[in-house]
Amino acid sequence: MAQLEQSATSGSEWWRSAVIYQIYPRSFADASGDGIGDLPGITSRLDDLKSLGIDAIWLSPFMTSPQKDAGYDVADYRDVDPLFGTLADFDAMLQAAHARGIRVIVDLVPNHSSDQHVWFQQALKAAPGSPERARYIFRDGRGENGELPPNNWESVFGGSMWERVTEADGTPGQWYLHIFDVSQPDFDWTNEEVREEFRSILRFWLDRGVDGFRVDVAHGLIKAEGLPDYTPDASADSMGGGEEDVPYWGQDGVHDIYRDWHRVLAEYDGDRALCGEAWLPTLQRTALWVRPDEMHQTFNFPYMMTAWDADALRDVIRESLDEFGRVGAPSTWVLSNHDVIRHASRLALTADSPQGDGIGPRSAGKPDPVIGLSRGRAATTLMLALPGSAYLYQGEELGLPEAMEIPDEFRQDPTWFRSNGERYGRDGCRVPLPWTASGTAFGFNDTGASWLPQPAEWARFARDAEETQPDSTLNLYRALLTERRARKLGTGTLVWEDTDASAVAFRRGDLHVIANLSDAPIELGEDVTFVIRSEPFTGTALPANTAAWFTRA
Ligand code: GLC
């Protein structure tokens, strides 16, 4: 084995070891009863999160938005969308979280605004070449009459990355760039006015007391000079994983922006933190985001996208600790979020499903739910023993699978519409949570409304049902988080252990951690005392698709 011992970086800042729980506000808890979750709903459930044992929450966007991309299309960065409540509701939620010792991170969407943002509306009315247009990326079209888009780039959600506007005099005019939906025009980050506006937005939320930001599409803000044509490799994923030189992903110029933001956060007390959503081809490149004067964390997507394969998993963990360690940053660990198939389903898929494509009624390779849940629980058991900071996505603590049978007429993800139904998109991981096995909308609200339909079989995943079952996923997560905290597993040294080729095994102090990724049991020996098992079993042989924490006599 190449390297036996690997350590987390030192430093006492909370974000180096925190377990951060992602709340997708639309689907968490709905106090108003309109079918869409809201801030008062979150406040009402903070005790449930406290008892789970997390350190912080990250909220996906709740700012003013026409909701064309579930809030990732922001029309006013300094206000709360009425769907979710008011600024006063936000302040109350923040205060209630802080009172429970839970930190709060909010989502910041700097790559693009909504087309309803006042700046974009002004840009549409203004002339080509005007300062209003210069806040976004407007260009003349190609072709004799500018009828062709300025280049061949394709939107992440499908179709061209350009949309043509009609000028104030009614004639067909310039084109604007949108990496995502046509309703999400990209800002021009070479424009100082844009930079100043975002410094001010950061301060707006920092002044209210937030502990940090999750930065949306952090790798997209700077586009290559001249906007050269680019045709992605067939194997590349649309968000930028997999390919080295993509003219709109991971350009060097982004780092100046995050150095600037680092300085803004440093003006505040309390270790405020930035976590980047940056999909990059390698961990080496990903680590550049978290050099000491840049962001504090970045999502470890190479880890998240690793298949259920022992060699691959060992390699990605080792490389993560090496690469992040080299720049003095903690590694982060994540298995699910609102953009990917839930890991209790994804880890048992038998056909490839690229990031963001989802699974629907007609998909091939649907996962076996029993194997999926076992692997999901085992993967989390392994993850929560790793040094660094871990992200959880709401509902994974219940073992929720991807909702795979959502009928077409309920679909909401722009991916579904822009790909003409070829890609199901991300609705399947965004379905409102089941809180109670009986009751309206499984306790999501008291009216029964739900913006996406909840599968009938979700009664068995409801939080109140799992509370009372000792072996439920909820109680597994609680046990893992309690032991992780007691044993300070978020920091310290990991010692790799020699083991079966189809297992991943390491030691954290006297605690042994092992996951069995094969389809046969692995005998651990007579002297083991289990601390946590990802599934109930008797004897000392670790079943397939199972993980355990144990000590030896
Ligand atoms: C990020 C978000 C995703 C959103 C996209 C555009 O990838 O996580 O949900 O659609 O950015 O803002």
XYZ file of C-alpha atoms and ligand atoms in Angstrom:
565
model
C 0.000 0.000 0.000
C 1.505 3.310 -1.117
C 0.844 5.416 1.924
C -0.268 4.116 5.272
C -1.191 7.195 7.251
C -3.076 10.297 6.189
C -4.051 13.230 8.369
C -6.719 15.867 8.215
C -5.290 19.365 8.111
C -4.957 21.142 11.406
C -6.881 24.213 12.481
C -9.799 24.663 14.775
C -12.263 26.396 12.461
C -15.669 24.753 12.585
C -15.865 24.135 8.845
C -12.854 21.822 8.876
C -14.833 19.017 10.461
C -18.501 20.055 10.401
C -21.376 17.864 9.294
C -23.519 20.151 7.168
C -27.103 19.225 6.316
C -28.511 20.537 3.056
C -32.055 21.823 3.243
C -33.890 22.137 -0.037
C -36.484 24.625 1.272
C -39.200 23.772 -1.280
C -39.326 20.205 -0.016
C -38.385 20.296 3.642
C -41.430 21.401 5.643
C -44.390 23.504 4.565
C -45.909 25.700 7.289
C -48.152 27.702 4.931
C -49.752 24.616 3.385
C -49.394 25.774 -0.236
C -47.467 22.624 -1.232
C -44.057 24.311 -1.201
C -41.843 24.233 1.880
C -40.898 27.511 3.570
C -38.725 29.207 6.186
C -41.259 28.943 9.055
C -41.417 25.219 8.187
C -37.649 24.977 8.646
C -37.823 26.803 11.974
C -40.485 24.389 13.196
C -38.236 21.409 12.484
C -34.917 22.619 13.901
C -35.269 20.402 16.961
C -35.434 17.365 14.681
C -32.166 18.453 13.100
C -30.601 19.114 16.468
C -31.501 15.601 17.590
C -30.001 14.198 14.390
C -26.663 15.641 15.498
C -25.610 17.897 12.629
C -23.451 21.028 13.052
C -24.778 23.312 10.325
C -27.431 23.661 7.658
C -27.059 24.885 4.106
C -30.215 26.285 2.539
C -30.716 26.095 -1.223
C -31.982 29.460 -2.566
C -35.020 31.121 -1.009
C -34.430 34.585 -2.510
C -36.943 36.361 -4.741
C -37.266 34.316 -7.905
C -39.732 33.378 -10.640
C -38.725 29.758 -9.828
C -37.862 28.746 -13.370
C -35.004 26.683 -11.939
C -36.364 26.145 -8.420
C -34.896 29.392 -7.102
C -31.489 29.142 -8.813
C -32.799 32.019 -10.926
C -32.632 34.973 -8.557
C -34.479 38.216 -9.292
C -33.588 40.002 -6.031
C -30.554 38.845 -4.061
C -31.527 40.849 -0.995
C -35.033 39.600 -0.307
C -36.963 36.410 0.407
C -39.408 35.046 -2.133
C -42.971 35.223 -0.762
C -43.229 31.474 -1.437
C -40.748 30.927 1.389
C -41.728 33.785 3.714
C -40.143 37.123 4.543
C -36.810 38.506 5.663
C -38.239 38.512 9.177
C -38.921 34.768 8.830
C -35.330 34.324 7.736
C -34.000 36.258 10.710
C -36.208 34.239 13.063
C -34.994 30.967 11.532
C -31.360 32.073 11.783
C -31.752 33.085 15.384
C -33.514 29.849 16.279
C -30.787 27.810 14.572
C -28.021 29.726 16.324
C -29.809 29.310 19.645
C -29.496 25.551 19.102
C -25.842 25.765 18.141
C -26.590 25.120 14.452
C -24.732 27.284 11.933
C -26.412 28.484 8.760
C -24.994 28.693 5.252
C -26.983 30.237 2.417
C -26.776 29.596 -1.303
C -25.344 32.379 -3.432
C -25.934 32.285 -7.193
C -23.346 34.572 -8.828
C -22.980 33.043 -12.290
C -26.350 34.214 -13.544
C -29.469 36.026 -12.436
C -33.072 35.534 -13.384
C -34.192 37.252 -16.564
C -36.613 39.101 -14.243
C -33.736 40.747 -12.356
C -33.946 44.529 -12.739
C -30.488 44.631 -14.333
C -31.491 42.203 -17.052
C -34.735 44.044 -17.706
C -32.722 47.249 -18.086
C -30.298 45.466 -20.400
C -33.116 44.360 -22.678
C -34.373 47.915 -23.009
C -30.917 49.418 -23.493
C -28.918 49.572 -26.719
C -26.118 47.209 -27.783
C -22.849 48.422 -26.285
C -24.569 50.192 -23.372
C -23.410 49.881 -19.731
C -26.686 48.053 -18.972
C -25.833 45.323 -21.502
C -22.260 45.153 -20.231
C -23.407 43.540 -16.972
C -24.349 40.413 -18.956
C -22.784 38.677 -21.954
C -24.455 40.121 -25.030
C -22.894 39.545 -28.466
C -23.848 40.068 -32.090
C -24.837 36.899 -33.906
C -22.930 35.242 -36.710
C -24.228 34.942 -40.267
C -25.187 37.655 -42.717
C -27.873 39.171 -40.508
C -26.656 37.988 -37.139
C -29.160 35.142 -37.320
C -26.757 32.507 -35.976
C -25.668 32.255 -32.331
C -22.261 33.805 -31.560
C -20.704 30.368 -30.963
C -21.628 26.682 -30.736
C -21.828 26.273 -26.952
C -24.616 24.087 -25.592
C -26.564 24.781 -22.433
C -26.200 22.387 -19.497
C -29.953 21.903 -19.674
C -29.896 21.208 -23.437
C -30.170 23.370 -26.583
C -28.058 26.417 -27.464
C -26.387 28.500 -24.762
C -27.553 31.651 -26.597
C -30.868 33.401 -26.923
C -31.614 36.185 -29.383
C -33.401 39.290 -28.168
C -35.721 41.674 -29.953
C -34.333 45.205 -29.781
C -36.380 48.162 -28.525
C -37.261 49.085 -32.146
C -38.755 45.630 -32.796
C -35.923 44.241 -34.945
C -34.149 40.943 -34.193
C -31.076 41.884 -32.196
C -28.142 40.638 -30.175
C -27.802 37.324 -28.359
C -27.145 36.731 -24.661
C -25.348 33.826 -23.053
C -27.022 31.454 -20.599
C -25.098 28.384 -19.416
C -28.371 27.097 -17.928
C -31.959 27.955 -18.803
C -32.899 30.784 -21.151
C -34.335 32.495 -18.041
C -30.856 32.495 -16.407
C -28.622 35.036 -18.243
C -24.923 34.881 -17.264
C -23.312 37.922 -15.663
C -20.139 39.339 -17.173
C -17.649 38.952 -14.343
C -15.020 41.022 -16.120
C -17.237 43.998 -15.286
C -16.240 45.736 -12.033
C -19.839 46.780 -11.417
C -20.853 43.109 -11.163
C -18.006 42.449 -8.727
C -18.961 45.371 -6.530
C -22.616 44.307 -6.506
C -21.730 40.841 -5.243
C -19.414 42.160 -2.538
C -22.386 44.148 -1.349
C -24.690 41.086 -1.518
C -22.195 39.063 0.532
C -22.182 41.812 3.143
C -25.970 41.984 3.173
C -26.204 38.360 4.344
C -23.071 38.459 6.513
C -24.513 41.458 8.345
C -27.656 39.434 9.033
C -25.456 36.816 10.664
C -25.061 33.937 8.197
C -22.063 31.678 8.779
C -21.168 31.357 5.137
C -22.170 30.675 1.564
C -22.454 27.736 -0.740
C -21.400 29.259 -4.051
C -23.430 28.020 -6.990
C -21.589 27.145 -10.220
C -18.399 28.572 -8.743
C -16.394 27.314 -11.717
C -18.436 29.099 -14.382
C -18.036 32.808 -13.733
C -15.191 33.507 -16.146
C -15.409 32.555 -19.820
C -12.369 32.151 -22.091
C -11.337 35.269 -23.975
C -13.064 35.496 -27.357
C -15.633 32.809 -26.464
C -14.098 30.174 -28.789
C -16.236 27.355 -30.189
C -16.080 24.159 -28.173
C -17.472 20.689 -28.715
C -17.520 18.537 -25.587
C -16.012 15.101 -25.564
C -18.731 12.441 -25.592
C -17.591 11.251 -22.148
C -17.568 14.706 -20.528
C -20.369 15.565 -18.160
C -22.231 18.772 -18.830
C -21.181 20.470 -15.580
C -17.473 20.215 -16.344
C -16.349 16.981 -14.727
C -14.186 14.887 -17.046
C -12.557 17.382 -19.414
C -9.539 19.628 -19.042
C -10.030 22.701 -21.202
C -13.606 23.843 -21.344
C -13.868 27.560 -22.223
C -16.621 28.202 -19.674
C -15.550 25.965 -16.781
C -12.709 26.417 -14.329
C -10.973 29.325 -16.054
C -8.050 30.739 -14.047
C -9.717 34.134 -13.661
C -12.221 32.763 -11.131
C -9.576 32.561 -8.443
C -9.227 36.350 -8.186
C -12.926 36.575 -7.434
C -12.703 34.125 -4.544
C -9.590 35.791 -3.143
C -11.571 39.003 -3.122
C -14.520 37.322 -1.357
C -12.179 35.683 1.130
C -11.114 39.179 2.177
C -14.728 40.274 2.546
C -15.530 37.319 4.821
C -12.370 37.896 6.826
C -13.705 41.321 7.876
C -16.304 39.447 9.938
C -15.877 37.473 13.145
C -16.799 33.835 13.654
C -14.986 31.945 10.881
C -17.450 32.637 8.082
C -16.901 30.208 5.232
C -17.260 29.788 1.479
C -17.984 26.406 -0.067
C -17.708 26.161 -3.834
C -19.824 24.135 -6.183
C -17.067 23.494 -8.694
C -17.176 20.482 -10.989
C -13.631 20.009 -12.241
C -11.850 17.247 -14.085
C -9.444 16.254 -11.316
C -9.038 16.505 -7.547
C -5.801 18.347 -8.157
C -7.715 21.105 -9.937
C -10.486 21.015 -7.340
C -7.983 21.646 -4.552
C -6.947 24.935 -6.175
C -10.299 26.326 -5.082
C -9.348 26.002 -1.431
C -5.858 27.449 -1.281
C -5.417 29.400 1.967
C -6.585 32.752 0.574
C -9.535 31.429 -1.466
C -12.575 29.400 -0.524
C -12.649 27.366 2.661
C -14.316 24.269 1.270
C -15.294 22.877 -2.072
C -17.538 19.918 -2.793
C -15.736 16.668 -3.445
C -17.657 15.643 -6.556
C -15.082 13.057 -7.701
C -15.842 11.237 -4.414
C -19.591 11.611 -4.861
C -19.473 10.213 -8.397
C -17.340 7.185 -7.499
C -19.088 3.909 -8.289
C -19.540 1.101 -5.744
C -16.049 -0.259 -6.294
C -13.448 -0.795 -3.581
C -10.352 0.128 -5.609
C -11.950 3.280 -6.948
C -13.185 4.313 -3.527
C -9.827 3.747 -1.832
C -8.101 5.729 -4.580
C -10.447 8.686 -4.420
C -10.251 8.915 -0.622
C -6.474 8.702 -0.650
C -6.152 11.267 -3.399
C -8.642 13.610 -1.728
C -6.726 13.640 1.548
C -3.479 14.167 -0.363
C -4.635 16.927 -2.661
C -6.654 18.942 -0.159
C -3.983 18.325 2.481
C -1.346 19.777 0.155
C -3.115 23.158 0.199
C -3.977 23.022 3.913
C -7.711 22.519 3.387
C -10.035 19.856 4.764
C -11.471 17.409 2.306
C -15.235 17.450 2.079
C -17.319 14.321 1.561
C -20.747 14.168 -0.012
C -22.964 11.427 -1.430
C -26.209 13.187 -2.349
C -27.585 16.609 -3.193
C -30.475 18.177 -5.098
C -28.801 17.654 -8.503
C -27.976 13.941 -8.470
C -29.803 10.654 -8.055
C -30.148 9.892 -4.336
C -27.327 7.588 -3.298
C -29.663 4.927 -1.871
C -30.643 4.391 -5.518
C -27.585 5.556 -7.441
C -25.206 3.039 -5.872
C -27.250 0.154 -7.287
C -27.914 1.530 -10.787
C -27.049 -0.961 -13.496
C -26.962 1.540 -16.358
C -25.014 4.755 -16.572
C -26.930 7.902 -15.654
C -24.884 11.067 -16.108
C -25.075 13.760 -13.454
C -28.434 15.497 -13.607
C -30.144 13.049 -15.980
C -32.276 11.380 -13.326
C -34.325 8.185 -13.536
C -37.942 7.995 -14.654
C -40.603 5.454 -15.544
C -38.935 4.519 -18.854
C -35.297 4.477 -17.686
C -33.080 1.450 -18.199
C -31.011 -0.105 -15.413
C -33.278 0.777 -12.511
C -31.697 -0.066 -9.171
C -32.749 -2.881 -6.867
C -34.184 -0.997 -3.861
C -32.874 -3.419 -1.243
C -29.317 -3.481 -2.567
C -29.483 0.278 -3.089
C -30.489 1.001 0.482
C -27.862 -1.358 1.915
C -25.136 0.228 -0.169
C -26.420 3.681 0.685
C -26.259 2.965 4.412
C -22.843 1.349 4.085
C -21.497 4.263 2.038
C -22.630 6.771 4.672
C -21.186 4.635 7.467
C -17.847 4.773 5.704
C -18.125 8.475 4.869
C -18.894 9.658 8.381
C -15.695 8.034 9.636
C -13.515 10.084 7.271
C -11.559 13.114 8.492
C -12.857 16.402 7.096
C -16.290 17.934 6.651
C -19.303 15.932 5.456
C -22.433 17.089 3.671
C -25.785 15.323 4.057
C -28.813 15.965 1.863
C -32.261 16.136 3.455
C -34.022 12.788 3.377
C -30.914 10.631 3.120
C -31.130 10.161 6.903
C -34.425 8.384 6.191
C -32.866 6.224 3.472
C -35.080 7.844 0.849
C -34.666 6.397 -2.615
C -34.935 8.442 -5.798
C -38.620 8.909 -6.724
C -38.513 7.065 -10.039
C -42.144 6.934 -11.103
C -43.074 10.631 -11.245
C -45.542 10.937 -14.137
C -44.451 13.237 -16.958
C -47.154 15.800 -16.309
C -45.738 16.612 -12.858
C -42.157 17.209 -13.977
C -40.696 20.641 -13.224
C -36.946 20.507 -13.899
C -35.963 22.687 -16.885
C -33.693 19.818 -17.966
C -36.819 17.797 -18.828
C -38.285 20.576 -20.959
C -35.094 21.699 -22.693
C -34.195 18.114 -23.629
C -37.744 17.444 -24.883
C -38.207 14.723 -22.314
C -35.013 12.864 -23.222
C -33.500 13.531 -19.789
C -35.787 13.195 -16.782
C -33.698 15.638 -14.776
C -33.585 16.115 -11.037
C -37.162 16.076 -9.775
C -36.737 12.541 -8.421
C -34.374 13.687 -5.660
C -36.451 16.769 -4.796
C -39.749 15.272 -3.646
C -41.094 16.703 -0.336
C -40.007 14.838 2.803
C -42.216 12.368 4.679
C -42.375 13.382 8.353
C -45.284 11.207 9.494
C -46.496 7.860 8.148
C -50.098 8.986 8.283
C -51.500 12.454 7.864
C -51.646 14.825 4.941
C -48.662 14.820 2.574
C -46.901 12.579 5.127
C -46.727 15.491 7.533
C -45.028 17.830 5.034
C -47.976 20.162 5.671
C -51.547 19.945 6.871
C -53.327 20.515 3.572
C -52.032 17.579 1.508
C -50.661 19.805 -1.254
C -47.242 18.846 -2.610
C -45.413 20.494 -5.520
C -44.145 17.067 -6.620
C -46.154 13.917 -5.863
C -44.866 11.800 -2.972
C -44.724 8.047 -3.675
C -47.358 6.144 -1.653
C -44.737 3.715 -0.312
C -42.906 6.558 1.421
C -45.004 5.981 4.550
C -42.389 3.474 5.620
C -39.612 6.070 5.338
C -41.501 8.624 7.432
C -39.486 10.100 10.265
C -41.990 9.164 12.961
C -42.028 5.538 11.763
C -38.235 5.387 11.748
C -37.990 6.980 15.204
C -39.399 3.850 16.786
C -37.412 1.280 14.796
C -33.998 0.638 16.351
C -32.467 -0.414 13.021
C -33.922 2.378 10.912
C -31.727 4.527 8.734
C -32.590 7.505 10.946
C -31.253 5.752 14.021
C -28.168 4.635 12.103
C -27.412 8.263 11.136
C -27.950 9.392 14.722
C -25.589 6.759 16.052
C -22.966 7.605 13.435
C -23.146 11.324 14.188
C -23.020 10.773 17.949
C -19.959 8.523 17.721
C -18.303 10.762 15.148
C -18.586 13.690 17.521
C -17.552 11.743 20.639
C -14.506 10.302 18.876
C -13.649 13.566 17.058
C -13.483 11.720 13.753
C -13.755 14.948 11.743
C -10.123 15.670 12.533
C -7.049 13.533 13.044
C -5.279 10.706 11.309
C -6.523 7.857 9.167
C -4.435 4.686 8.974
C -5.123 2.426 6.002
C -5.519 -1.247 6.784
C -4.669 -4.184 4.587
C -7.835 -5.997 3.803
C -9.784 -8.033 1.328
C -9.416 -6.549 -2.173
C -13.118 -5.837 -2.346
C -13.272 -3.946 0.937
C -12.219 -0.483 2.068
C -10.719 -0.501 5.566
C -8.930 1.998 7.768
C -8.378 2.784 11.403
C -9.154 5.999 13.293
C -7.325 5.594 16.606
C -8.593 2.340 18.065
C -11.696 2.408 15.906
C -11.654 0.116 12.875
C -13.830 1.004 9.904
C -14.613 -1.345 7.049
C -17.033 -1.481 4.135
C -17.623 -4.680 2.183
C -18.179 -3.847 -1.485
C -18.185 -7.450 -2.693
C -21.125 -9.831 -2.872
C -19.716 -12.288 -0.303
C -19.268 -11.931 3.469
C -15.879 -11.012 4.968
C -14.870 -12.634 8.267
C -13.545 -10.034 10.708
C -12.285 -12.393 13.452
C -13.460 -13.447 16.888
C -12.042 -10.467 18.776
C -14.274 -7.754 17.303
C -16.681 -5.640 19.305
C -19.036 -3.737 17.036
C -19.677 -0.071 17.709
C -21.967 0.460 14.709
C -23.209 -1.843 11.957
C -24.822 -0.346 8.844
C -27.269 -3.300 8.853
C -28.248 -5.608 11.663
C -26.418 -8.965 11.481
C -25.178 -11.548 13.941
C -21.755 -13.164 14.171
C -18.461 -11.659 13.065
C -18.720 -11.990 9.282
C -19.461 -8.673 7.578
C -22.190 -9.272 4.971
C -21.998 -7.948 1.413
C -22.917 -4.261 0.954
C -22.426 -3.596 4.646
C -20.059 -1.447 6.679
C -19.085 -1.444 10.345
C -17.209 0.463 13.003
C -15.618 -1.840 15.585
C -12.808 -2.256 18.085
C -10.614 -5.274 18.707
C -10.002 -6.816 22.091
C -26.177 24.465 -9.700
C -27.347 24.056 -8.847
C -28.423 23.550 -9.743
C -28.832 24.660 -10.693
C -27.631 25.210 -11.442
C -27.945 26.514 -12.098
O -25.611 23.394 -10.344
O -26.942 23.140 -7.890
O -29.515 23.062 -9.045
O -29.767 24.192 -11.609
O -26.555 25.457 -10.580
O -28.028 27.536 -11.146
